[in-house]
mmCIF file of C-alpha atoms in Angstrom:
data_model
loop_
_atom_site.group_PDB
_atom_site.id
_atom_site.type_symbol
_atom_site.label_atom_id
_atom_site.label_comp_id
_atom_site.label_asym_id
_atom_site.label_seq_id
_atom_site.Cartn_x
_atom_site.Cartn_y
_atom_site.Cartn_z
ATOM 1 C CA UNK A 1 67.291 -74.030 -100.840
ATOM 2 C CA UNK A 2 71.215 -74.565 -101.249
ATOM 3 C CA UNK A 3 71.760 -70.994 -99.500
ATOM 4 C CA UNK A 4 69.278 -72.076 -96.911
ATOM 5 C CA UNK A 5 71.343 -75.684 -96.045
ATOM 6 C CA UNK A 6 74.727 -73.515 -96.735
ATOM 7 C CA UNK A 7 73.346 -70.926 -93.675
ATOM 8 C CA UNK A 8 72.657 -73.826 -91.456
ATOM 9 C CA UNK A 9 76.012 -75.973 -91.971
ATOM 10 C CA UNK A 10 77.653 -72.723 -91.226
ATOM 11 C CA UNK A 11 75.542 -72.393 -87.993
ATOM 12 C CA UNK A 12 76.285 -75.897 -86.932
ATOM 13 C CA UNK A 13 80.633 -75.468 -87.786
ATOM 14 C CA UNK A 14 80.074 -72.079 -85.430
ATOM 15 C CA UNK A 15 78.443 -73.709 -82.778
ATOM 16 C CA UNK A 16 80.838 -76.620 -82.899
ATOM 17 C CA UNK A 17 84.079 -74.450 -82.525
ATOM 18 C CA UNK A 18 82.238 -72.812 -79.830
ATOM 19 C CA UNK A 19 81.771 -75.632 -78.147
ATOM 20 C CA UNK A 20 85.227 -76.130 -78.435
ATOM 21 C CA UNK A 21 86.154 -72.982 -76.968
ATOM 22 C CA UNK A 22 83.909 -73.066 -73.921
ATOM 23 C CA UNK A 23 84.955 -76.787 -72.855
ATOM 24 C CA UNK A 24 87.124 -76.857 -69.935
ATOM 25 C CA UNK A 25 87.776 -80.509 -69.333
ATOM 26 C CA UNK A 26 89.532 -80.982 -66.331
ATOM 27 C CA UNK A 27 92.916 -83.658 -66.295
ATOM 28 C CA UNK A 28 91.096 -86.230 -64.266
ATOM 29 C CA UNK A 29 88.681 -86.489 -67.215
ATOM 30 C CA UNK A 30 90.744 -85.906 -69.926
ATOM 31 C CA UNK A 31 92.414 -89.352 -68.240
ATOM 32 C CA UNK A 32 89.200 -91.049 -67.722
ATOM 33 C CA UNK A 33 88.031 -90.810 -71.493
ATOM 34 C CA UNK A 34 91.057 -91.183 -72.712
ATOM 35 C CA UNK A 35 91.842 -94.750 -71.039
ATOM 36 C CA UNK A 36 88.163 -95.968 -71.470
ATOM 37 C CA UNK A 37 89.235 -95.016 -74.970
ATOM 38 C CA UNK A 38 92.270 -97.141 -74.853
ATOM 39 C CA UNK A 39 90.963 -100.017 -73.577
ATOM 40 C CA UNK A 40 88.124 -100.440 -76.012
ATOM 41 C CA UNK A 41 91.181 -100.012 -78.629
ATOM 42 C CA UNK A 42 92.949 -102.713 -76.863
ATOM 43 C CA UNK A 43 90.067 -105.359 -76.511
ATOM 44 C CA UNK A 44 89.046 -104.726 -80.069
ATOM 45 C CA UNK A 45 92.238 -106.265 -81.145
ATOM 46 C CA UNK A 46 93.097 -108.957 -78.379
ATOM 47 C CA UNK A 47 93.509 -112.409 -80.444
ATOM 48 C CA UNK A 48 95.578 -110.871 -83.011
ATOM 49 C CA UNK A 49 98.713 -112.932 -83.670
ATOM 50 C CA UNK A 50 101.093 -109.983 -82.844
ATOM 51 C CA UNK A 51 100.002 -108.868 -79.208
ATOM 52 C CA UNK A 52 99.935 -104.884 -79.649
ATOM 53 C CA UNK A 53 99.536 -102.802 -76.483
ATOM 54 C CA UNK A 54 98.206 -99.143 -76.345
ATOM 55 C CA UNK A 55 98.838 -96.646 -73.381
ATOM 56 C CA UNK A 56 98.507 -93.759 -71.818
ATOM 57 C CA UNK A 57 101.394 -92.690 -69.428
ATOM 58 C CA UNK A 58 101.005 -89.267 -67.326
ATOM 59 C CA UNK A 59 104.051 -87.402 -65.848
ATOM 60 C CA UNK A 60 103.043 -84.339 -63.535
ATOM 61 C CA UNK A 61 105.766 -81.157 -63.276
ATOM 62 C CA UNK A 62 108.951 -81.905 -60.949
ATOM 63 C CA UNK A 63 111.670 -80.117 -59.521
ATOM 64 C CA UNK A 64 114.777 -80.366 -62.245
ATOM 65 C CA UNK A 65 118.845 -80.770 -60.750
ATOM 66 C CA UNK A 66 119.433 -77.024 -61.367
ATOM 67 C CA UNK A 67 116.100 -75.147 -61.622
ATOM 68 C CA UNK A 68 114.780 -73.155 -58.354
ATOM 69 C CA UNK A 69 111.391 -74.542 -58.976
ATOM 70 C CA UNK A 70 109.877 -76.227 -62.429
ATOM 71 C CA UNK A 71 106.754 -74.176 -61.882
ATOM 72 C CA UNK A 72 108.440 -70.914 -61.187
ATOM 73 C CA UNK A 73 109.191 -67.882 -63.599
ATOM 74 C CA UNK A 74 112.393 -67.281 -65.216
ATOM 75 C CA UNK A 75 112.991 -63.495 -65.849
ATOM 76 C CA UNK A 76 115.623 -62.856 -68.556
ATOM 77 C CA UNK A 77 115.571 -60.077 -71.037
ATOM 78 C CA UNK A 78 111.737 -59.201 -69.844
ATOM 79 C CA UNK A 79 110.710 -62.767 -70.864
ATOM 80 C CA UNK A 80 108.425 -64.582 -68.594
ATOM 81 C CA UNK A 81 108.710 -68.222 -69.365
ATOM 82 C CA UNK A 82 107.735 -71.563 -67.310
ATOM 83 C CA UNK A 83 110.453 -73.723 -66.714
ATOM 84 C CA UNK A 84 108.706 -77.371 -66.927
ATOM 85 C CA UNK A 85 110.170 -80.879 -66.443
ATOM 86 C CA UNK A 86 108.430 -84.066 -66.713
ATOM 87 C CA UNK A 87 110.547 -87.272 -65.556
ATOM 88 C CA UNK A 88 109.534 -88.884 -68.256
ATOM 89 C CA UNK A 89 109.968 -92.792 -68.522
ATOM 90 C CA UNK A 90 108.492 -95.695 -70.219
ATOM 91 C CA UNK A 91 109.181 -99.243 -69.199
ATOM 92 C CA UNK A 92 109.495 -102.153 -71.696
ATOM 93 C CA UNK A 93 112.197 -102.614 -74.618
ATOM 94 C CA UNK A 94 112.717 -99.219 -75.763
ATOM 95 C CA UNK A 95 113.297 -100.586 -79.501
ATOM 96 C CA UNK A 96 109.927 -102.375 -79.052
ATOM 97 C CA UNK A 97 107.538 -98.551 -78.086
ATOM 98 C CA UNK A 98 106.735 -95.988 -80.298
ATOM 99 C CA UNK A 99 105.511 -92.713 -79.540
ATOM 100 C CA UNK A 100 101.846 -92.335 -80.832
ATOM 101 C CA UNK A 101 101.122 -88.727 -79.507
ATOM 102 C CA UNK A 102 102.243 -86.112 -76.338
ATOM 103 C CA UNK A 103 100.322 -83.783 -74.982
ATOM 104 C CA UNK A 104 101.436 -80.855 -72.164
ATOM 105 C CA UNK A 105 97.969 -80.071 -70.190
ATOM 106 C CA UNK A 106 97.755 -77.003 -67.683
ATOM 107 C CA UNK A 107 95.628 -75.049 -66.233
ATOM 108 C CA UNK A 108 95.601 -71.140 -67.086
ATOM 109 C CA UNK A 109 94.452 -68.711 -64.846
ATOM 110 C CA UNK A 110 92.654 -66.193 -65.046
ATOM 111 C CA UNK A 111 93.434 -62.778 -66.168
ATOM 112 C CA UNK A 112 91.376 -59.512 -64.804
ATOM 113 C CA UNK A 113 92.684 -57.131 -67.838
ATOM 114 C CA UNK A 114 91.105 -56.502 -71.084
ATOM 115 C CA UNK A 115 90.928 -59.816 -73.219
ATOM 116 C CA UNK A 116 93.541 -59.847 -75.900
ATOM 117 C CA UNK A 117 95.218 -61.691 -78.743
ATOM 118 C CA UNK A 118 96.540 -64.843 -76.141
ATOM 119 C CA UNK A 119 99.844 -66.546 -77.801
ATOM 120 C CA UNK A 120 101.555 -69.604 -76.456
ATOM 121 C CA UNK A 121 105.017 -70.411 -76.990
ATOM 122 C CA UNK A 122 106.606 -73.913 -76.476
ATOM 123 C CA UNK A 123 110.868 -74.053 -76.118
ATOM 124 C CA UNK A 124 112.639 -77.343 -76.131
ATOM 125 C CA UNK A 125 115.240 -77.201 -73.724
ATOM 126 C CA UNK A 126 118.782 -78.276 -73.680
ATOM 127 C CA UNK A 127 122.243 -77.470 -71.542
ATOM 128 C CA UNK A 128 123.147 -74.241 -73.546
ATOM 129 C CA UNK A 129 120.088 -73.363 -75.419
ATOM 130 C CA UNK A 130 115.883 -73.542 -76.286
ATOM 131 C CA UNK A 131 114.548 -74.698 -79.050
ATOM 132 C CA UNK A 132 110.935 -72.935 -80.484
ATOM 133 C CA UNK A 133 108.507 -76.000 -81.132
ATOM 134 C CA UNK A 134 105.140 -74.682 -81.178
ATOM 135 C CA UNK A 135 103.558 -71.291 -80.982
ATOM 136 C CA UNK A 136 99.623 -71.325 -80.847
ATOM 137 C CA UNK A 137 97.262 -68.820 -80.771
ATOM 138 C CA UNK A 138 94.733 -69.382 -78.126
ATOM 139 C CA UNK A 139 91.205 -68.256 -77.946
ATOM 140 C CA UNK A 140 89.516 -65.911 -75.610
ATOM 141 C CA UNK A 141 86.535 -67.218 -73.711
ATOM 142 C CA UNK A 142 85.769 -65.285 -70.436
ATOM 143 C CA UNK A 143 89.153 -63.501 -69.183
ATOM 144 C CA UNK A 144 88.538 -63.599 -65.789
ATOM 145 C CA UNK A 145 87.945 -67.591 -65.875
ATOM 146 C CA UNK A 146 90.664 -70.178 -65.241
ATOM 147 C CA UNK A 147 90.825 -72.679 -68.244
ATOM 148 C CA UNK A 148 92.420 -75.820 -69.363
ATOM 149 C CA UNK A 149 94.609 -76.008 -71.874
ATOM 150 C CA UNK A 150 96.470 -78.488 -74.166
ATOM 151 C CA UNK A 151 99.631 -77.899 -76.366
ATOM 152 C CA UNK A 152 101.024 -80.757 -78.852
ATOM 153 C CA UNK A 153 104.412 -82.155 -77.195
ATOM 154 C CA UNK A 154 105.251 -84.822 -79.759
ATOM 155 C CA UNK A 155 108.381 -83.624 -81.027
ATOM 156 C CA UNK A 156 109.368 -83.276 -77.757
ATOM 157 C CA UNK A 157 108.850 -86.524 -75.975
ATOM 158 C CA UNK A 158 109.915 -88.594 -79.265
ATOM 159 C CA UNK A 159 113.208 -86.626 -78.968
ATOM 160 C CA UNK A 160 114.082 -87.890 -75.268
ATOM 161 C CA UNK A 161 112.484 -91.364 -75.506
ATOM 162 C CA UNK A 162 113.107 -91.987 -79.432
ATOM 163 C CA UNK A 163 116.148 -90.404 -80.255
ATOM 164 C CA UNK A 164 118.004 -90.348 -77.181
ATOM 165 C CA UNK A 165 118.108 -86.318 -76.062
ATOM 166 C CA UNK A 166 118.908 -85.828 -72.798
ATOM 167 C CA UNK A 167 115.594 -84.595 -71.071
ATOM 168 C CA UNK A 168 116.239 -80.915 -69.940
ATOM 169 C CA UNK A 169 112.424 -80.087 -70.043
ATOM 170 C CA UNK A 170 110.199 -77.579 -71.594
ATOM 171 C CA UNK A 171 109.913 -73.929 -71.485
ATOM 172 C CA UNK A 172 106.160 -72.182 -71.699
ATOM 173 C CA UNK A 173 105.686 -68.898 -72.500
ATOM 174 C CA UNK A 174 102.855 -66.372 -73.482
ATOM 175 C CA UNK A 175 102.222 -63.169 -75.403
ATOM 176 C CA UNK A 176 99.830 -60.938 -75.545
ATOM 177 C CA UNK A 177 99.284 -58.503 -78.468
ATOM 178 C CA UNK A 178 103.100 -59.948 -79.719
ATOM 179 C CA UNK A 179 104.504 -58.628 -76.574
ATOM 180 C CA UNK A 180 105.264 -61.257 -73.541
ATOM 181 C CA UNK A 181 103.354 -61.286 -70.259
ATOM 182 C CA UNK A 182 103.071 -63.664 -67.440
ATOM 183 C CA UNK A 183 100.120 -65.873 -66.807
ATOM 184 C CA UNK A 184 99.411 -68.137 -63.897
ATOM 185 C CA UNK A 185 99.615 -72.013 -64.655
ATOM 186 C CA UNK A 186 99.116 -75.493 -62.674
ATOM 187 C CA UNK A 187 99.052 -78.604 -62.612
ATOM 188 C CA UNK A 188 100.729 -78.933 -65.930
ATOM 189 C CA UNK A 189 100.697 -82.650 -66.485
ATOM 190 C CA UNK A 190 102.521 -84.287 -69.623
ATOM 191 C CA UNK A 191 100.407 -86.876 -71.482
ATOM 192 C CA UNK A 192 102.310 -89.426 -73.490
ATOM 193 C CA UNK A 193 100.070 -91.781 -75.547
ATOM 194 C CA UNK A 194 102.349 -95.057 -77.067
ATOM 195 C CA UNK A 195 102.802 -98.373 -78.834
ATOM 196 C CA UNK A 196 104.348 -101.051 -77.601
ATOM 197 C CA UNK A 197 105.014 -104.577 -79.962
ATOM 198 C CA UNK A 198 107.151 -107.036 -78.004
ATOM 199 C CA UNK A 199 110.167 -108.945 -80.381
ATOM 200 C CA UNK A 200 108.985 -106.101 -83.067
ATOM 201 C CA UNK A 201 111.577 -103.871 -82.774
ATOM 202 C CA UNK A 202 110.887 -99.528 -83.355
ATOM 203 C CA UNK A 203 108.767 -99.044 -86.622
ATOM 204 C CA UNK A 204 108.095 -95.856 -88.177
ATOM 205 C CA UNK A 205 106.506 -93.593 -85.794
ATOM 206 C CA UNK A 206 102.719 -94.382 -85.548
ATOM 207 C CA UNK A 207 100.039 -91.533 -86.093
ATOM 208 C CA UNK A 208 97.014 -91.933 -83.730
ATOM 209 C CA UNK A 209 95.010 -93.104 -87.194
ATOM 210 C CA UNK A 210 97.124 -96.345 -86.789
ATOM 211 C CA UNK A 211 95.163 -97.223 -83.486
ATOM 212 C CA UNK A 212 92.801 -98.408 -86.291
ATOM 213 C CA UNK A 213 94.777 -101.000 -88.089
ATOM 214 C CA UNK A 214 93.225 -101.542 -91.660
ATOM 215 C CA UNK A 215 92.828 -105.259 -92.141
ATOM 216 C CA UNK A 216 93.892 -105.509 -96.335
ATOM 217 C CA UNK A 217 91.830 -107.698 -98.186
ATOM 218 C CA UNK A 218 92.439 -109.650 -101.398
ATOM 219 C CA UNK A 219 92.786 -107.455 -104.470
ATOM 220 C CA UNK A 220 92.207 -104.328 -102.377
ATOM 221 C CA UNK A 221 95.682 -103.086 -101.407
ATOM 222 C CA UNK A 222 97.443 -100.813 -104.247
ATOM 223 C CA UNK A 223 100.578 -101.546 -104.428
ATOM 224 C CA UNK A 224 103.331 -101.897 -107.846
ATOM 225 C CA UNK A 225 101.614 -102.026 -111.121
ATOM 226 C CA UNK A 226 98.067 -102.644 -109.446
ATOM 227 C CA UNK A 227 97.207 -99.044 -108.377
ATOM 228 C CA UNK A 228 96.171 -98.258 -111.764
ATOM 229 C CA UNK A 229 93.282 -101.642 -111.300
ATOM 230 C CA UNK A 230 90.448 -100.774 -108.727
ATOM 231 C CA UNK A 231 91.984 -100.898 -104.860
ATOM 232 C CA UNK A 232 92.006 -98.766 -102.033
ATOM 233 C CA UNK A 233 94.590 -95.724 -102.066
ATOM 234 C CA UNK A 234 95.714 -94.025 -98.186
ATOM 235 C CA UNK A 235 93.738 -90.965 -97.197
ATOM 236 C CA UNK A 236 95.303 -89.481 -93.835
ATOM 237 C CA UNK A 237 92.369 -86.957 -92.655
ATOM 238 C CA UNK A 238 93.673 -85.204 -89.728
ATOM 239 C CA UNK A 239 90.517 -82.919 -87.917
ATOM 240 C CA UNK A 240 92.285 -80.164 -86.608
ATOM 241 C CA UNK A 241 92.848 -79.308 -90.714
ATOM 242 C CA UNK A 242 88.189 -80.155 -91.178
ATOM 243 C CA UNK A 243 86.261 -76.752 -90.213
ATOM 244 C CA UNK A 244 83.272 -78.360 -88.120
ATOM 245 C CA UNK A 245 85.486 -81.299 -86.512
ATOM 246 C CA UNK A 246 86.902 -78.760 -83.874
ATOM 247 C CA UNK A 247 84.765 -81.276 -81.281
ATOM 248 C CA UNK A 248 86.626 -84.506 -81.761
ATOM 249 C CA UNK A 249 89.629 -84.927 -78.758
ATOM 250 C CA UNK A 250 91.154 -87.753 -79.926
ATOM 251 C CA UNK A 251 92.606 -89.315 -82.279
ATOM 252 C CA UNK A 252 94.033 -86.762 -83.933
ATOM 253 C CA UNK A 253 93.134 -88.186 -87.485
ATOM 254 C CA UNK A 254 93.098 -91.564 -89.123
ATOM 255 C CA UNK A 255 93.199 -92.801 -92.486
ATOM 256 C CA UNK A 256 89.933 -92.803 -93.910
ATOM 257 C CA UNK A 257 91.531 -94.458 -97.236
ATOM 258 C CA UNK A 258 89.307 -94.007 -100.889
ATOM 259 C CA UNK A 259 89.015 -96.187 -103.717
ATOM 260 C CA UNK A 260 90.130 -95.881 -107.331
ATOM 261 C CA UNK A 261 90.741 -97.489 -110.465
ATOM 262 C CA UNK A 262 89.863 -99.495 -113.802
ATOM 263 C CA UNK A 263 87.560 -102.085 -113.421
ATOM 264 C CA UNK A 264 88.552 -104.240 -116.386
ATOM 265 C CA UNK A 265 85.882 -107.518 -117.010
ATOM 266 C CA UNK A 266 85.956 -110.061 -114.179
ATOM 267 C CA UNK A 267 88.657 -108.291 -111.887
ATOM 268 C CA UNK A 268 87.267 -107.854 -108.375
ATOM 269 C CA UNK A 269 84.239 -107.894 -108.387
ATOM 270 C CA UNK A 270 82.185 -107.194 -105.190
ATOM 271 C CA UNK A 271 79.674 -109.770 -105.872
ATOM 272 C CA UNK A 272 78.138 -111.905 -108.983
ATOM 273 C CA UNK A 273 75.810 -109.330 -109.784
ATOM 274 C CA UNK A 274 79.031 -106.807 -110.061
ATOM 275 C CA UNK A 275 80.653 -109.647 -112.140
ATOM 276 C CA UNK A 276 77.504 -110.533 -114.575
ATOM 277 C CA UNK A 277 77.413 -106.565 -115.267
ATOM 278 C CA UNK A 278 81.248 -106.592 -116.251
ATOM 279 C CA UNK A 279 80.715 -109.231 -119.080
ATOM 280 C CA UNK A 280 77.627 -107.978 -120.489
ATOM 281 C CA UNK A 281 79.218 -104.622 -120.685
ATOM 282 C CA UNK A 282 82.095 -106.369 -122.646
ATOM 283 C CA UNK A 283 79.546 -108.029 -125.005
ATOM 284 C CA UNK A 284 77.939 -104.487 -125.053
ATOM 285 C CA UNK A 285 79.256 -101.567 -123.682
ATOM 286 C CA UNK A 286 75.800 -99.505 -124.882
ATOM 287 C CA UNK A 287 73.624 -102.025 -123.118
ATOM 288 C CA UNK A 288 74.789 -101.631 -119.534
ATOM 289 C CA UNK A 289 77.603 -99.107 -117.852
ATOM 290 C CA UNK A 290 80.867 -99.922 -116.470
ATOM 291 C CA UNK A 291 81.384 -101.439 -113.208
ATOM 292 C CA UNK A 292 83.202 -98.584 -111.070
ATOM 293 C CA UNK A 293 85.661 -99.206 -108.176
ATOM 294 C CA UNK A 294 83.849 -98.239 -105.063
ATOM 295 C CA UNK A 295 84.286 -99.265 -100.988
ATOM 296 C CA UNK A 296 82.839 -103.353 -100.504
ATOM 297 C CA UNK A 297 83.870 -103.197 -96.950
ATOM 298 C CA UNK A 298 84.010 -100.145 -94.577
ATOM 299 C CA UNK A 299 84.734 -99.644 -90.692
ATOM 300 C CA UNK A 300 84.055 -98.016 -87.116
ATOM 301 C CA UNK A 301 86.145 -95.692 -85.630
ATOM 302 C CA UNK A 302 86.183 -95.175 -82.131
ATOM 303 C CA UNK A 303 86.672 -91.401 -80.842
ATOM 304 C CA UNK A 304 86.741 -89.419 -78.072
ATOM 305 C CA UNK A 305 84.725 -85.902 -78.340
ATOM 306 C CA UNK A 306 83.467 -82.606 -76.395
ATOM 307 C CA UNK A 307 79.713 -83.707 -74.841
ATOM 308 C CA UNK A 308 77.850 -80.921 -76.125
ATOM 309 C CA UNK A 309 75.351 -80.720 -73.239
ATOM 310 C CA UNK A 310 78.328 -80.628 -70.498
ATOM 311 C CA UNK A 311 81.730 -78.280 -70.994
ATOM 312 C CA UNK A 312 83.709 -80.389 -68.305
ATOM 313 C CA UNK A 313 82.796 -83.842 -69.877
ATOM 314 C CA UNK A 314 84.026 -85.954 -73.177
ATOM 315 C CA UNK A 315 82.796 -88.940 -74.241
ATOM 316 C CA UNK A 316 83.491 -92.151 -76.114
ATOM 317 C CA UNK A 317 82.022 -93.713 -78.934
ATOM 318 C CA UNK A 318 81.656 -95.634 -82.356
ATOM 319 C CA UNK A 319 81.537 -93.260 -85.934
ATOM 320 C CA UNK A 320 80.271 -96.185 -88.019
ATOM 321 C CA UNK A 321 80.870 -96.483 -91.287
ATOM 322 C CA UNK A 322 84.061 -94.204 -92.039
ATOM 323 C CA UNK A 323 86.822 -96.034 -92.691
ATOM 324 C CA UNK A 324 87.000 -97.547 -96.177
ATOM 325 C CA UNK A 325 88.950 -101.238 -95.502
ATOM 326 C CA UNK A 326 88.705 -102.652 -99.490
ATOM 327 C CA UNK A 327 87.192 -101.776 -102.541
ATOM 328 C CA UNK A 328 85.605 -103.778 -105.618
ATOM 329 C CA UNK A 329 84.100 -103.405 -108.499
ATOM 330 C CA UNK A 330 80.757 -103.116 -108.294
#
């Protein structure tokens, strides 16, 4: 029975990640899901005392002071390499936005020749140099077929909006087989995904689990001397790091957050039942078993995710149930 459930959990991660592999979600959907994301985000939090705003902000290619064309190919030592620039600009109190996630979008060509081992290569530029920032195999689906693709910019964007780097642009690049070769793009289009607290002033960069504030209740936070008493410790799951996840877009993890620790008599308990148990096991700790620190209050998390029945589509919805918000004895 447990090889039988192990065959079919490894069917269901292989059909995922080929799912995965075979979506090719245009950028006017990848916008569409993503704002409809956004916005249920953003109403799911209006009334809060601290107004916190969530957005999406798209840059397409442009020509650069200096560069022939941002879409054309630089040839230097036999490397092939996109020169890309992205005006990128966010209004509002710079101290005030934070930069949540980037993504560079394009669309690859096809390629008539033999499929191969696909790299891509990702240079920060600046006046006198490039920078390597991410190199990422990609997979193979149908050679001949022109796909969508999306590389993590991050690092990037935070540099020019964050930390004040002059914005030179980006340089894309691809080997095959470890050796460079040139491959058709378009419409590369720069997705820049921020959050914005007015009078806040820049905190610490967000990750896109934050888009889920965790509201804290009594007793539940760990913090000094009372993580070793039941409360709820962080758990940052990111999906890209989950064999079987490969379908969820966005966000790029969250904190899903566990709970541990003692459950001394009367401390936190999750209801009077939880409490009755905790004394009798102090009058007699044969009689009845230890109350145990365990979730009293969990939480939704919105996401955005490959629609299995249609390659070109994503869609939004609720995964109840899988954020842990306190914890109690119980």
């Amino acid at each position: 029975m447990g090889s039988r459930k192990s065959t079919e959990k490894t069917a269901e991660e292989q059909r995922r990640q080929r799912d995965r592999i075979g979506a090719n979600v245009s950028q006017a959907e990848y916008e569409r899901a993503h704002r409809e994301y956004l916005k249920q985000v953003q109403l799911s939090h209006d009334g809060q005392k601290f107004r916190t705003r969530w957005d999406l902000h798209v840059f397409q290619a442009a020509e650069h002071p200096g560069n022939k064309s941002s879409l054309g190919f630089s040839l230097r030592r036999e490397y092939h390499r996109h020169s890309l620039y992205f005006p990128v600009a966010v209004s509002g109190n710079a101290e005030d936005i934070t930069i949540d996630h980037a993504s560079l979008r394009f669309l690859l060509e096809g390629d008539h020749r033999r499929p191969r081992d696909l790299e891509a290569l990702i240079y920060l530029r600046t006046p006198v140099s490039r920078r390597l920032l991410l190199r990422r195999e990609i997979p193979q689906g149908e050679p001949t077929d022109s796909r969508w693709m999306e590389l993590d910019s991050t690092e990037a964007t935070s540099s020019w909006l964050e930390d004040g780097l002059e914005n030179h642009g980006l340089e894309l690049e691809f080997l095959h087989d470890g050796r460079p070769t040139r491959r058709e793009v378009s419409h590369a289009t720069l997705n820049v995904f921020t959050t914005s607290e007015p009078g806040s002033g820049r905190r610490k960069r967000s990750t896109p689990e934050e888009l889920m504030p965790l509201h804290k209740g009594r007793r539940s936070r760990c913090k000094g001397d009372n993580n070793k008493k039941c409360c709820r410790h962080e758990l940052t799951v990111m999906f890209k790091d989950l064999k079987g996840f490969e379908f969820i877009v966005y966000p790029k993890g969250f904190d899903a957050g566990y709970c541990k620790g003692r459950c001394p008599p009367r401390y936190n308990p999750a209801h009077h039942h939880a409490l009755l148990q905790s004394l009798l096991w102090k009058e007699d700790r044969k009689r009845v078993p230890k109350p145990c620190c365990a979730p009293s209050k969990l939480d939704q998390l919105m996401i955005v995710y490959f629609d299995e029945n249609q390659s070109t589509q994503l869609k939004v919805s609720y995964w109840k149930n899988i954020q842990v918000l306190e914890c109690a004895c119980s």
